Each structure stands twice: as structure tokens, then as C-alpha cells.
Short mmCIF file of C-alpha atoms and ligand atoms in Angstrom, two decimals:
data_model
loop_
_atom_site.label_atom_id
_atom_site.label_comp_id
_atom_site.label_asym_id
_atom_site.label_seq_id
_atom_site.Cartn_x
_atom_site.Cartn_y
_atom_site.Cartn_z
CA UNK T 1 -160.39 68.29 154.95
CA UNK T 2 -160.65 64.53 155.56
CA UNK T 3 -160.01 62.27 152.57
CA UNK T 4 -163.23 61.31 150.76
CA UNK T 5 -163.69 57.93 149.09
CA UNK T 6 -165.07 59.86 146.14
CA UNK T 7 -163.15 63.16 145.98
CA UNK T 8 -165.35 64.46 143.16
CA UNK T 9 -168.11 65.04 145.73
CA UNK T 10 -166.16 68.07 146.91
CA UNK T 11 -167.48 70.75 144.53
CA UNK T 12 -166.50 74.40 144.68
CA UNK T 13 -168.58 75.94 141.89
CA UNK T 14 -172.27 76.65 141.58
CA UNK T 15 -174.52 74.11 139.87
CA UNK T 16 -176.77 75.90 137.39
CA UNK T 17 -178.60 74.53 134.37
CA UNK T 18 -176.78 71.23 134.74
CA UNK T 19 -173.34 72.88 134.63
CA UNK T 20 -170.68 73.81 137.16
CA UNK T 21 -170.17 77.56 136.98
CA UNK T 22 -167.79 79.92 138.70
CA UNK T 23 -169.09 83.27 139.90
CA UNK T 24 -168.63 86.50 137.91
CA UNK T 25 -164.95 87.58 138.10
CA UNK T 26 -164.36 84.21 139.78
CA UNK T 27 -165.36 85.66 143.16
CA UNK T 28 -164.96 83.11 145.96
CA UNK T 29 -165.43 82.84 149.69
CA UNK T 30 -163.72 80.58 152.20
CA UNK T 31 -165.49 77.71 153.93
CA UNK T 32 -163.77 76.72 157.13
CA UNK T 33 -163.87 73.82 159.56
CA UNK T 34 -165.29 75.16 162.85
CA UNK T 35 -163.27 72.57 164.80
CA UNK T 36 -159.91 73.76 163.47
CA UNK T 37 -160.61 77.18 161.99
CA UNK T 38 -158.82 76.03 158.82
CA UNK T 39 -160.13 76.79 155.35
CA UNK T 40 -161.39 73.66 153.60
CA UNK T 41 -162.58 75.14 150.30
CA UNK T 42 -162.90 78.38 148.35
CA UNK T 43 -166.40 78.36 146.91
CA UNK T 44 -167.98 80.39 144.08
CA UNK T 45 -169.60 83.53 145.46
CA UNK T 46 -172.75 84.18 143.42
CA UNK T 47 -174.26 87.64 143.31
CA UNK T 48 -177.79 88.78 142.53
CA UNK T 49 -177.36 88.84 138.74
CA UNK T 50 -175.85 85.37 138.62
CA UNK T 51 -178.75 84.19 140.76
CA UNK T 52 -181.17 85.67 138.25
CA UNK T 53 -179.51 83.57 135.57
CA UNK T 54 -180.03 80.49 137.73
CA UNK T 55 -183.70 81.42 138.07
CA UNK T 56 -183.92 81.68 134.26
CA UNK T 57 -182.32 78.23 133.96
CA UNK T 58 -184.87 76.82 136.41
CA UNK T 59 -187.65 78.50 134.48
CA UNK T 60 -186.43 77.08 131.17
CA UNK T 61 -186.38 73.57 132.65
CA UNK T 62 -189.84 73.87 134.16
CA UNK T 63 -192.20 72.86 131.32
CA UNK T 64 -190.46 69.60 130.47
CA UNK T 65 -190.08 68.59 134.12
CA UNK T 66 -193.66 69.54 135.02
CA UNK T 67 -195.00 67.58 132.05
CA UNK T 68 -193.33 64.32 132.97
CA UNK T 69 -195.42 61.81 134.84
CA UNK T 70 -195.10 61.80 138.61
CA UNK T 71 -193.80 58.27 138.31
CA UNK T 72 -190.98 59.36 135.98
CA UNK T 73 -189.99 62.08 138.41
CA UNK T 74 -190.19 59.64 141.30
CA UNK T 75 -187.87 57.19 139.55
CA UNK T 76 -185.21 59.86 139.09
CA UNK T 77 -185.62 61.06 142.64
CA UNK T 78 -185.32 57.50 143.89
CA UNK T 79 -182.02 57.17 142.01
CA UNK T 80 -180.86 60.42 143.65
CA UNK T 81 -181.83 59.13 147.08
CA UNK T 82 -180.00 55.85 146.48
CA UNK T 83 -176.83 57.67 145.43
CA UNK T 84 -177.00 59.82 148.57
CA UNK T 85 -177.23 56.72 150.73
CA UNK T 86 -174.45 55.02 148.76
CA UNK T 87 -172.24 58.02 149.61
CA UNK T 88 -173.50 58.43 153.16
CA UNK T 89 -170.01 58.20 154.69
CA UNK T 90 -168.50 60.83 152.40
CA UNK T 91 -171.44 63.19 152.86
CA UNK T 92 -171.14 62.79 156.63
CA UNK T 93 -167.44 63.63 156.45
CA UNK T 94 -168.17 66.75 154.41
CA UNK T 95 -170.85 67.77 156.88
CA UNK T 96 -168.67 67.31 159.95
CA UNK T 97 -165.86 69.21 158.25
CA UNK T 98 -167.95 72.27 157.39
CA UNK T 99 -170.55 72.21 160.16
CA UNK T 100 -168.81 70.57 163.11
CA UNK T 101 -171.42 68.06 164.30
CA UNK T 102 -170.09 64.65 165.42
CA UNK T 103 -169.72 62.17 162.58
CA UNK T 104 -172.44 59.82 163.84
CA UNK T 105 -174.92 62.70 163.96
CA UNK T 106 -173.84 63.81 160.50
CA UNK T 107 -174.35 60.32 159.16
CA UNK T 108 -177.81 60.30 160.75
CA UNK T 109 -178.63 63.58 159.06
CA UNK T 110 -177.63 62.21 155.65
CA UNK T 111 -180.15 59.38 156.08
CA UNK T 112 -182.74 61.78 157.45
CA UNK T 113 -182.20 64.13 154.49
CA UNK T 114 -182.47 61.25 152.02
CA UNK T 115 -185.70 60.10 153.65
CA UNK T 116 -187.44 63.28 152.43
CA UNK T 117 -186.50 62.49 148.84
CA UNK T 118 -187.88 58.97 149.19
CA UNK T 119 -191.04 60.19 150.91
CA UNK T 120 -191.87 63.00 148.51
CA UNK T 121 -191.02 60.98 145.40
CA UNK T 122 -193.93 58.77 146.46
CA UNK T 123 -196.17 61.63 147.60
CA UNK T 124 -195.80 63.24 144.16
CA UNK T 125 -197.86 60.36 142.79
CA UNK T 126 -200.69 61.20 145.15
CA UNK T 127 -201.31 64.88 144.41
CA UNK T 128 -205.01 64.51 143.86
CA UNK T 129 -207.54 66.84 142.24
CA UNK T 130 -211.26 66.87 142.98
CA UNK T 131 -214.61 66.56 141.27
CA UNK T 132 -217.08 68.56 143.32
CA UNK T 133 -220.82 67.77 142.98
CA UNK T 134 -222.16 70.29 140.51
CA UNK T 135 -224.33 73.31 141.29
CA UNK T 136 -226.10 73.17 137.88
CA UNK T 137 -227.05 70.51 135.34
CA UNK T 138 -224.74 70.29 132.33
CA UNK T 139 -221.76 71.60 134.23
CA UNK T 140 -218.98 69.90 136.13
CA UNK T 141 -216.83 71.44 138.87
CA UNK T 142 -213.24 70.24 138.79
CA UNK T 143 -210.20 71.13 140.87
CA UNK T 144 -206.72 70.58 139.46
CA UNK T 145 -203.55 70.74 141.51
CA UNK T 146 -200.58 71.85 139.47
CA UNK T 147 -196.91 72.56 140.10
CA UNK T 148 -196.56 76.13 141.29
CA UNK T 149 -193.45 76.86 139.19
CA UNK T 150 -189.92 77.94 140.03
CA UNK T 151 -189.06 77.70 143.73
CA UNK T 152 -186.44 79.87 145.45
CA UNK T 153 -185.02 78.51 148.70
CA UNK T 154 -182.58 79.79 151.33
CA UNK T 155 -181.32 77.38 153.97
CA UNK T 156 -179.32 77.62 157.23
CA UNK T 157 -176.09 75.95 158.33
CA UNK T 158 -177.33 73.80 161.19
CA UNK T 159 -178.80 71.02 159.00
CA UNK T 160 -176.90 71.43 155.72
CA UNK T 161 -178.53 68.45 153.98
CA UNK T 162 -181.93 68.01 155.61
CA UNK T 163 -182.99 71.65 155.25
CA UNK T 164 -182.20 71.42 151.51
CA UNK T 165 -184.00 68.14 150.84
CA UNK T 166 -187.05 69.14 152.90
CA UNK T 167 -187.60 71.89 150.33
CA UNK T 168 -186.15 70.48 147.13
CA UNK T 169 -187.79 67.06 147.38
CA UNK T 170 -191.43 68.22 147.58
CA UNK T 171 -190.71 70.88 144.95
CA UNK T 172 -189.27 68.41 142.46
CA UNK T 173 -191.86 65.75 143.20
CA UNK T 174 -194.67 68.22 142.51
CA UNK T 175 -193.11 69.15 139.16
CA UNK T 176 -191.43 72.40 140.22
CA UNK T 177 -187.82 73.38 139.59
CA UNK T 178 -185.68 74.90 142.32
CA UNK T 179 -182.83 77.32 143.01
CA UNK T 180 -181.24 76.84 146.43
CA UNK T 181 -178.90 79.17 148.28
CA UNK T 182 -177.23 77.23 151.10
CA UNK T 183 -175.75 79.04 154.10
CA UNK T 184 -172.22 80.34 153.44
CA UNK T 185 -170.88 78.27 156.35
CA UNK T 186 -172.09 75.00 154.77
CA UNK T 187 -172.35 75.07 150.97
CA UNK T 188 -170.33 71.89 150.39
CA UNK T 189 -173.12 69.48 151.39
CA UNK T 190 -175.62 71.21 149.09
CA UNK T 191 -173.11 71.13 146.22
CA UNK T 192 -172.47 67.42 146.83
CA UNK T 193 -176.24 66.88 146.64
CA UNK T 194 -176.17 68.65 143.28
CA UNK T 195 -173.35 66.40 142.04
CA UNK T 196 -175.43 63.35 142.99
CA UNK T 197 -178.59 64.80 141.43
CA UNK T 198 -176.57 65.21 138.23
CA UNK T 199 -175.37 61.61 138.37
CA UNK T 200 -178.91 60.42 139.05
CA UNK T 201 -180.05 61.99 135.79
CA UNK T 202 -182.18 64.79 137.22
CA UNK T 203 -182.41 67.00 134.11
CA UNK T 204 -180.39 70.20 133.72
CA UNK T 205 -181.99 73.22 135.37
CA UNK T 206 -184.34 71.26 137.64
CA UNK T 207 -182.15 71.49 140.76
CA UNK T 208 -179.76 74.44 141.00
CA UNK T 209 -177.44 75.41 143.84
CA UNK T 210 -176.01 78.93 144.10
CA UNK T 211 -173.49 79.29 146.93
CA UNK T 212 -173.05 82.87 148.05
CA UNK T 213 -171.68 85.03 150.78
CA UNK T 214 -173.92 87.88 149.63
CA UNK T 215 -177.16 86.83 151.22
CA UNK T 216 -178.94 90.13 150.83
CA UNK T 217 -178.33 90.31 147.05
CA UNK T 218 -179.27 86.69 146.41
CA UNK T 219 -182.25 87.01 148.73
CA UNK T 220 -183.45 90.05 146.87
CA UNK T 221 -183.12 88.31 143.50
CA UNK T 222 -185.10 85.31 144.72
CA UNK T 223 -187.80 87.23 146.52
CA UNK T 224 -188.44 89.85 143.82
CA UNK T 225 -187.96 87.90 140.58
CA UNK T 226 -191.38 87.48 138.93
CA UNK T 227 -190.53 84.00 137.65
CA UNK T 228 -190.05 82.66 141.19
CA UNK T 229 -193.56 81.68 142.24
CA UNK T 230 -192.77 80.18 145.61
CA UNK T 231 -190.17 81.17 148.16
CA UNK T 232 -189.21 78.95 151.07
CA UNK T 233 -186.83 79.89 153.87
CA UNK T 234 -185.39 78.23 156.94
CA UNK T 235 -183.51 80.49 159.31
CA UNK T 236 -184.00 83.15 161.93
CA UNK T 237 -187.29 84.95 162.54
CA UNK T 238 -185.70 88.36 161.91
CA UNK T 239 -184.47 87.42 158.44
CA UNK T 240 -187.69 85.52 157.67
CA UNK T 241 -189.74 88.65 158.33
CA UNK T 242 -187.58 90.68 155.99
CA UNK T 243 -187.78 88.12 153.20
CA UNK T 244 -191.54 87.79 153.63
CA UNK T 245 -191.85 91.56 153.16
CA UNK T 246 -189.71 91.38 150.03
CA UNK T 247 -191.92 88.62 148.63
CA UNK T 248 -194.93 90.90 148.89
CA UNK T 249 -193.81 92.87 145.83
CA UNK T 250 -194.56 89.91 143.55
CA UNK T 251 -197.13 88.17 145.82
CA UNK T 252 -195.24 84.91 146.12
CA UNK T 253 -196.43 81.95 148.07
CA UNK T 254 -194.16 81.88 151.13
CA UNK T 255 -193.14 79.14 153.57
CA UNK T 256 -191.06 80.01 156.61
CA UNK T 257 -189.37 77.68 159.10
CA UNK T 258 -188.06 80.12 161.68
CA UNK T 259 -186.64 80.28 165.17
CA UNK T 260 -187.92 78.52 168.27
CA UNK T 261 -187.85 78.79 172.04
CA UNK T 262 -188.88 75.30 173.03
CA UNK T 263 -190.14 74.65 176.54
CA UNK T 264 -189.32 71.20 177.92
CA UNK T 265 -191.68 70.62 180.84
CA UNK T 266 -191.06 67.92 183.44
CA UNK T 267 -194.03 67.32 185.74
CA UNK T 268 -193.78 65.73 189.18
CA UNK T 269 -195.43 62.57 187.85
CA UNK T 270 -192.91 62.10 185.00
CA UNK T 271 -190.75 59.04 184.49
CA UNK T 272 -187.50 60.73 185.49
CA UNK T 273 -185.24 58.32 183.62
CA UNK T 274 -187.15 58.95 180.40
CA UNK T 275 -187.22 62.71 180.99
CA UNK T 276 -183.45 62.83 181.49
CA UNK T 277 -182.88 60.82 178.29
CA UNK T 278 -185.31 63.05 176.43
CA UNK T 279 -183.78 66.30 177.59
CA UNK T 280 -180.26 65.16 176.74
CA UNK T 281 -181.39 64.32 173.20
CA UNK T 282 -183.41 67.45 172.73
CA UNK T 283 -180.94 69.87 174.30
CA UNK T 284 -177.55 68.62 173.16
CA UNK T 285 -178.18 67.40 169.60
CA UNK T 286 -175.92 69.38 167.26
CA UNK T 287 -174.32 70.99 170.34
CA UNK T 288 -177.58 72.75 171.13
CA UNK T 289 -177.82 74.34 167.69
CA UNK T 290 -181.24 73.20 166.51
CA UNK T 291 -184.42 75.22 166.16
CA UNK T 292 -186.30 72.62 168.24
CA UNK T 293 -183.70 72.32 171.03
CA UNK T 294 -185.09 72.50 174.57
CA UNK T 295 -184.42 76.18 175.29
CA UNK T 296 -186.24 76.41 178.61
CA UNK T 297 -186.34 73.32 180.81
CA UNK T 298 -189.28 73.82 183.18
CA UNK T 299 -189.21 71.47 186.16
CA UNK T 300 -191.92 71.11 188.81
CA UNK T 301 -190.98 71.92 192.42
CA UNK T 302 -191.37 68.38 193.78
CA UNK T 303 -188.70 66.82 191.52
CA UNK T 304 -186.59 69.87 190.69
CA UNK T 305 -183.63 69.00 192.93
CA UNK T 306 -183.49 65.33 191.95
CA UNK T 307 -183.78 66.22 188.27
CA UNK T 308 -181.04 68.85 188.47
CA UNK T 309 -178.74 66.41 190.28
CA UNK T 310 -179.12 63.73 187.64
CA UNK T 311 -178.92 66.11 184.72
CA UNK T 312 -175.70 67.61 186.11
CA UNK T 313 -174.09 64.15 186.14
CA UNK T 314 -175.05 63.48 182.55
CA UNK T 315 -173.90 66.86 181.28
CA UNK T 316 -170.55 66.58 183.05
CA UNK T 317 -170.01 63.30 181.14
CA UNK T 318 -170.40 64.80 177.66
CA UNK T 319 -167.28 64.40 175.60
CA UNK T 320 -166.33 67.58 173.68
CA UNK T 321 -164.02 67.62 170.67
CA UNK T 322 -163.55 67.51 166.93
CA UNK T 323 -166.57 65.70 165.48
CA UNK T 324 -164.27 63.52 163.41
CA UNK T 325 -162.75 61.94 166.53
CA UNK T 326 -164.14 58.75 168.06
CA UNK T 327 -166.48 59.12 171.01
CA UNK T 328 -167.05 62.86 170.61
CA UNK T 329 -170.60 63.85 171.55
CA UNK T 330 -170.33 67.65 171.33
CA UNK T 331 -168.61 69.50 168.51
CA UNK T 332 -167.68 73.18 168.27
CA UNK T 333 -170.18 75.98 167.83
CA UNK T 334 -170.48 77.27 164.29
CA UNK T 335 -168.79 80.67 164.73
CA UNK T 336 -167.18 82.97 167.27
CA UNK T 337 -170.35 85.05 167.22
CA UNK T 338 -172.32 82.01 168.42
CA UNK T 339 -169.94 81.63 171.38
CA UNK T 340 -170.26 85.35 172.17
CA UNK T 341 -174.03 85.01 172.26
CA UNK T 342 -173.93 82.05 174.65
CA UNK T 343 -171.56 83.97 176.94
CA UNK T 344 -173.76 87.06 176.84
CA UNK T 345 -176.85 85.04 177.81
CA UNK T 346 -175.01 83.29 180.64
CA UNK T 347 -173.62 86.55 182.03
CA UNK T 348 -177.05 88.16 181.90
CA UNK T 349 -178.57 85.19 183.75
CA UNK T 350 -175.91 84.97 186.46
CA UNK T 351 -176.02 88.76 186.97
CA UNK T 352 -179.73 88.35 187.67
CA UNK T 353 -179.30 85.49 190.15
CA UNK T 354 -179.03 82.23 188.17
CA UNK T 355 -176.39 79.70 189.23
CA UNK T 356 -174.03 77.77 186.94
CA UNK T 357 -173.80 74.20 188.19
CA UNK T 358 -171.78 72.59 185.38
CA UNK T 359 -169.55 74.23 182.76
CA UNK T 360 -170.29 77.83 181.92
CA UNK T 361 -166.98 78.67 180.21
CA UNK T 362 -165.26 78.51 176.85
CA UNK T 363 -163.73 75.06 176.52
CA UNK T 364 -160.00 74.48 177.01
CA UNK T 365 -159.86 73.25 173.39
CA UNK T 366 -160.17 76.91 172.38
CA UNK T 367 -161.67 78.11 169.09
CA UNK T 368 -165.46 77.89 169.19
CA UNK T 369 -165.67 75.02 171.68
CA UNK T 370 -167.85 75.66 174.72
CA UNK T 371 -168.32 73.59 177.86
CA UNK T 372 -171.63 71.74 178.11
CA UNK T 373 -173.43 73.76 180.76
CA UNK T 374 -176.18 73.43 183.35
CA UNK T 375 -177.56 76.66 184.75
CA UNK T 376 -180.18 76.64 187.52
CA UNK T 377 -182.75 79.05 188.92
CA UNK T 378 -183.31 80.74 185.58
CA UNK T 379 -186.37 83.00 185.54
CA UNK T 380 -188.57 84.74 183.01
CA UNK T 381 -186.73 88.03 183.65
CA UNK T 382 -183.51 86.69 182.10
CA UNK T 383 -182.68 87.11 178.40
CA UNK T 384 -182.39 83.37 177.80
CA UNK T 385 -186.09 83.04 178.61
CA UNK T 386 -186.84 84.98 175.42
CA UNK T 387 -183.91 84.31 173.09
CA UNK T 388 -182.75 81.12 171.40
CA UNK T 389 -179.57 80.06 173.23
CA UNK T 390 -178.34 77.98 170.25
CA UNK T 391 -175.56 76.40 172.28
CA UNK T 392 -174.90 73.61 174.81
CA UNK T 393 -176.59 75.30 177.77
CA UNK T 394 -179.36 73.56 179.70
CA UNK T 395 -181.36 76.26 181.51
CA UNK T 396 -183.53 75.07 184.40
CA UNK T 397 -186.66 77.00 185.41
CA UNK T 398 -188.89 76.05 188.34
CA UNK T 399 -192.70 75.91 188.29
CA UNK T 400 -195.49 75.18 190.79
CA UNK T 401 -198.39 73.57 188.95
CA UNK T 402 -199.83 72.79 185.54
CA UNK T 403 -201.36 76.23 184.99
CA UNK T 404 -198.06 77.85 185.89
CA UNK T 405 -196.18 75.59 183.47
CA UNK T 406 -198.53 76.36 180.58
CA UNK T 407 -198.40 80.09 181.25
CA UNK T 408 -194.58 80.03 181.31
CA UNK T 409 -194.34 77.79 178.25
CA UNK T 410 -196.58 80.01 176.12
CA UNK T 411 -195.00 83.30 177.22
CA UNK T 412 -192.95 83.71 174.05
CA UNK T 413 -193.43 85.02 170.52
CA UNK T 414 -192.18 81.66 169.22
CA UNK T 415 -194.29 78.54 168.67
CA UNK T 416 -192.19 75.83 167.04
CA UNK T 417 -191.68 72.78 169.29
CA UNK T 418 -192.62 72.00 172.90
CA UNK T 419 -192.07 68.90 175.02
CA UNK T 420 -193.48 67.60 178.26
CA UNK T 421 -193.10 64.53 180.42
CA UNK T 422 -196.00 63.19 182.46
CA UNK T 423 -197.62 59.82 183.12
CA UNK T 424 -201.11 61.28 183.57
CA UNK T 425 -203.23 60.63 180.48
CA UNK T 426 -205.65 63.48 181.17
CA UNK T 427 -202.75 65.87 181.56
CA UNK T 428 -201.22 64.58 178.31
CA UNK T 429 -204.33 65.76 176.47
CA UNK T 430 -204.87 68.99 178.41
CA UNK T 431 -201.30 70.20 178.06
CA UNK T 432 -200.98 69.11 174.40
CA UNK T 433 -204.07 71.19 173.62
CA UNK T 434 -202.98 74.20 175.67
CA UNK T 435 -199.46 74.55 174.26
CA UNK T 436 -199.31 77.18 171.51
CA UNK T 437 -196.82 75.27 169.38
CA UNK T 438 -196.79 73.60 165.97
CA UNK T 439 -195.25 70.41 167.40
CA UNK T 440 -195.49 68.76 170.81
CA UNK T 441 -193.45 65.81 172.07
CA UNK T 442 -195.20 63.97 174.91
CA UNK T 443 -192.68 61.78 176.72
CA UNK T 444 -190.48 62.17 173.61
CA UNK T 445 -187.45 64.39 173.10
CA UNK T 446 -186.99 63.87 169.35
CA UNK T 447 -189.75 64.89 166.95
CA UNK T 448 -188.25 65.04 163.49
CA UNK T 449 -189.33 62.48 160.90
CA UNK T 450 -190.22 62.77 157.23
CA UNK T 451 -193.75 61.43 157.68
CA UNK T 452 -194.92 64.14 160.13
CA UNK T 453 -195.70 67.82 159.51
CA UNK T 454 -192.79 69.90 160.81
CA UNK T 455 -193.38 73.61 161.38
CA UNK T 456 -194.32 76.36 163.75
CA UNK T 457 -197.07 78.77 164.73
CA UNK T 458 -196.84 82.40 165.93
CA UNK T 459 -193.50 83.90 164.86
CA UNK T 460 -191.91 80.49 164.27
CA UNK T 461 -193.22 80.24 160.77
CA UNK T 462 -195.78 79.53 158.11
CA UNK T 463 -196.37 76.17 156.42
CA UNK T 464 -195.23 72.63 157.12
CA UNK T 465 -192.41 70.48 155.80
CA UNK T 466 -192.62 66.68 155.68
CA UNK T 467 -195.72 64.47 155.63
CA UNK T 468 -198.34 64.63 152.86
CA UNK T 469 -198.92 68.27 153.90
CA UNK T 470 -195.37 69.22 152.93
CA UNK T 471 -196.07 69.02 149.20
CA UNK T 472 -199.21 71.17 149.19
CA UNK T 473 -197.31 74.46 149.28
CA UNK T 474 -195.57 73.55 146.02
CA UNK T 475 -198.85 73.26 144.15
CA UNK T 476 -201.52 75.69 143.02
CA UNK T 477 -205.19 74.87 143.04
CA UNK T 478 -207.09 75.55 139.83
CA UNK T 479 -210.88 75.54 139.62
CA UNK T 480 -212.18 74.43 136.21
CA UNK T 481 -215.88 74.74 135.39
CA UNK T 482 -216.71 72.46 132.50
CA UNK T 483 -219.94 73.50 130.81
CA UNK T 484 -221.94 72.38 127.80
CA UNK T 485 -221.98 68.78 128.90
CA UNK T 486 -225.70 68.34 128.28
CA UNK T 487 -228.27 66.75 130.53
P1 NAP I 501 -180.12 83.31 159.54
O1 NAP I 501 -179.12 84.28 160.00
O2 NAP I 501 -181.54 83.77 159.40
O3 NAP I 501 -179.60 82.72 158.16
C1 NAP I 501 -180.30 81.75 157.42
C2 NAP I 501 -179.99 81.94 155.95
O4 NAP I 501 -180.50 83.21 155.53
C3 NAP I 501 -178.51 81.95 155.61
O5 NAP I 501 -178.33 81.33 154.36
C4 NAP I 501 -178.21 83.44 155.57
O6 NAP I 501 -177.09 83.77 154.84
C5 NAP I 501 -179.48 83.95 154.92
N1 NAP I 501 -179.72 85.38 155.10
C6 NAP I 501 -179.36 86.20 156.12
N2 NAP I 501 -179.75 87.47 155.87
C7 NAP I 501 -180.37 87.45 154.66
C8 NAP I 501 -180.99 88.45 153.83
N3 NAP I 501 -181.06 89.73 154.20
N4 NAP I 501 -181.51 88.07 152.66
C9 NAP I 501 -181.44 86.79 152.27
N5 NAP I 501 -180.87 85.80 152.98
C10 NAP I 501 -180.35 86.12 154.17
O7 NAP I 501 -180.18 82.05 160.48
P2 NAP I 501 -178.97 81.15 160.97
O8 NAP I 501 -178.38 81.79 162.18
O9 NAP I 501 -178.08 80.79 159.86
O10 NAP I 501 -179.75 79.82 161.36
C11 NAP I 501 -180.23 79.61 162.63
C12 NAP I 501 -181.69 80.02 162.73
O11 NAP I 501 -182.46 79.18 161.88
C13 NAP I 501 -182.24 79.83 164.11
O12 NAP I 501 -183.09 80.88 164.43
C14 NAP I 501 -183.00 78.52 163.99
O13 NAP I 501 -184.02 78.37 164.94
C15 NAP I 501 -183.54 78.63 162.61
N6 NAP I 501 -183.89 77.32 162.09
C16 NAP I 501 -185.20 77.01 161.95
C17 NAP I 501 -185.58 75.75 161.51
C18 NAP I 501 -187.01 75.38 161.36
O14 NAP I 501 -187.28 74.38 160.72
N7 NAP I 501 -187.96 76.15 161.89
C19 NAP I 501 -184.59 74.81 161.18
C20 NAP I 501 -183.26 75.17 161.32
C21 NAP I 501 -182.92 76.44 161.78
P3 NAP I 501 -175.86 84.53 155.61
O15 NAP I 501 -175.36 83.58 156.62
O16 NAP I 501 -174.91 84.86 154.53
O17 NAP I 501 -176.40 85.77 156.28
#
């Protein structure tokens, strides 16, 4: 573990009701650095019952937090955000150590994560009700928007800070309290956020973090507890479906940010320089481990060869290594299982006729490092056309015309992010409208920002995070009919 300027940011216990608690029987699990395989911390392993106690703590804190003014809450959240930015370097070090992404990317994620706290602190002041013109004299029709209550949240390892703040910030700003279970690979960032929330003066029980290596038990507690009124999950579609089913028993409001299978379409009329830049950003951020990574790169016949040539040069130049080292652009994959999956998808594709042009093997560094890879002549019959690769593999598909591209792009159960490059304005509109995705980048390879609604359609999810829409799911609408007013 690299030395932190502020070593007390490295927390190993759960943060519940404003206190640091060990798990029952002091159960712990190891968090390791994917670049070295070495254990960096032994963290409290909460079970279902301990999670229920955290839910009770969040419930106890709810009335006082909900009854504060939005401005009061915003001031505390602003202090939290400022502390996060003041400790940006340490948080980035923690993130690289437990998640593996290069330090510059980790530092960027800290700022990105903090931006949601800033954004939603302000949005909390603008949760507006309505006065609807009445249907009868002497009556008034009002609509209140109120905090929904206790929020349960489960987050993945690929964005250990941003996936937490995208949920916690709108929850807190709306007047809700929250219990978060971070992924077992990356609990240290979430616990550091809790330490900073504590220092910022966020009251006890408002923000709780329960690390656990017993996802099913914690998930069951969160999804079935009657005092949790809203459940929000970021992770795979398979797990999201299961948790959504579990939420049915207590009819919770559910938000899901699930898997993707992003098409990245390059038309003949594209600016090739821009398309190459865009695809490198979209494909290789976080070593290809993002839900909005370009999974299928669809290139039109006329420019296919030139595009492949240039992309091959760029991929061959990517510097792989420990994210803490200078100049590293690609870190390790998160686990051995992730490497196995990438290998399986590559073998399936080459068996069916695809051609590896760059990389294609485990990296000489060993462990979970994999060579940045370009594979050509991938077709819809290959498994990587349907599955998230979640690794540093650029898969090139060929298409004939616009209709062909749209058909290929939409031929998936996922609908999170899509990208295309074209200089034709009419096509920009036509293709944007035709793509069955929640987000579309036109001549842009990076979409994420706190002021835009992030989320998917089809089996990529329900709800949106970020923007003014991102706070709506944490409120309930209440219709109040006020009678007896007189003429
Ligand atoms: P995952 O396997 O679904 O895990 C996500 C979280 O769910 C982890 O904390 C995991 O804990 C937990 N979990 C697993 N099984 C559970 C159960 N039965 N009950 C309760 N919790 C359970 O996904 P992942 O592989 O970590 O993350 C990558 C996936 O997330 C990809 O599909 C990616 O596209 C998606 N993702 C989506 C977005 C988005 O905004 N749409 C953003 C980032 C990632 P354990 O690890 O202990 O099982």
C-alpha cells in the first residue's frame, strides 16, 4: 500500500450510525492490489443481520436529516465535497491500489465523484412541488415532493468513488439517508468517503458504509427490509434482475445501472483523426472495464482498412503496468476471472474466423495484466458481439451502409451507450434517433458528466443518475387536496 499523506483515510471497519464498527465475530476479508496480488487491508465483513442494524441506524437518522432545510444539507455536502478534493491525491492512491487504474485516471475519478456531491447539493434546493389549477371552487390541488426515506445501494468495483457518490449525493440532498455496500474488491474508497463525510459533519446515521464479502446476504437484507424504501444498484444485468425480483416483496422503488454492449460506429464520412481519438478514450479507459466502453467497433467498408491500420499503431503504443508508475496507460484487470473471460471471448472469435492484429495474450508482467488487443473481422456470430468484453480488446466489425450499421448496433439486449462518428448533419439526427440506447455520443467518445442524465434502456437499466433527473428517484410525489377554502 503506498504511503498516504493522511493515513487515517485508510479505514478497515464499517461506518454505521457515525461509528466505526467491526463485523460480528470480527469477520474480515482481504482486499488486494490487482497489480501485485498483495493484500493491502483486511476489512470488516458485514453479514445480513449487521446490515439490518445499519438500516435501523439510517432509519433513526432520517427524520432529523429530512427536516433540515435543503440549504443546510447543501452546506454540509459542500464541506464533504471540499474535503474530498483536498484529499484528492490520497483518494487516488487508494483507488489505484485497490482497483488498479492508472493514477491520473484515479485522480480524475475523484474529481468526477466529487462533482456529483456539488451538483446534487445544489439540486436539492430545487426540488419543486406544484400547484395545479383546481377542478372545483374552494379546493386547491397541491403536489409535494418529499424524501423517499432510507436508501439501500450496492455498487461495483470499476468506479469505486463515482458509483457511490452518484447514488449517495442525490439521496442525501433530497433528505434521504443511505446504506451503501461497496464491491468487495474496492471497499477502501467508500470507507474513505465515509471518513470524510464524518469530518464534514454529516450527522451520524445519514451516510453508512457496510463492506462485505457476502453479497447475497447483504443484498437480501437491503432488498427485503421494509424500512428501505428505495434500492439502487450498479452492476451486471444478471445480478440486477435478481435484486429487482427481491425488491418486489416490499414494492421498493428501484434504480438499476446495468451492463452495456456499446456500439462505436465509424462512417465513411467521419473525421478519422477524431474517431481514432474517440475510440481510444472510449475503449481503453480503465483498461476496458467500463459499462460504456466501446464493445463493438463498427467500421464502414470504405475506411475499414485505413482505420484498422491507424488503430493498430495506437494500441501497440499503449504502456501497460502498475498504475502507480509514471506513464502507465493500462493497468491490470481486476481479477483472474476477468482475464479468463477475455481469453475465452478471444478464443471463440478466432475459432470462428476473426484475426488478432495486435496483442491477444496475457501480458509478460503476469498476474492479471493483459496485452492491449486489436481483433479484426469480428462478426455477429461471435460471443463478443453479445457479451461485455470488459477488458482491453478492440473488436472491429465491418458494415456496408447506414441501415446495416443501425441494425447491427441495435441487435443486443443492452441499451446503455452508443457512439458514432460522421460529418453529415442529417445522418447525425437520423442515427441518434434510431439507436436504441439511453446515451449517444456523436463525434464524442466520452459521455460521463454530472450535469447529464446517465442511464440505459432495454436490459441496461431503469432510471437516470446525474442531471436534475437524477434526484427524482429519491423523492416521492404526494397529492394534497386542500378543501374548505371558500369562494
Ligand atoms: P456484479 O457482479 O453485478 O457486482 C456488482 C455488485 O453486486 C458487487 O458489489 C457484488 O458483490 C454485488 N452482488 C453480486 N451478487 C449479488 C447478490 N446476489 N446480491 C446482492 N449483491 C450482489 O458486477 P461487477 O462485475 O462487479 O461490475 C461490472 C458490471 O457492472 C458490468 O456489467 C458493468 O457494465 C456494470 N456497470 C454498470 C454501470 C452503469 O452505470 N450502467 C456502471 C459500472 C458498471 P460481489 O462482488 O461480492 O458479488
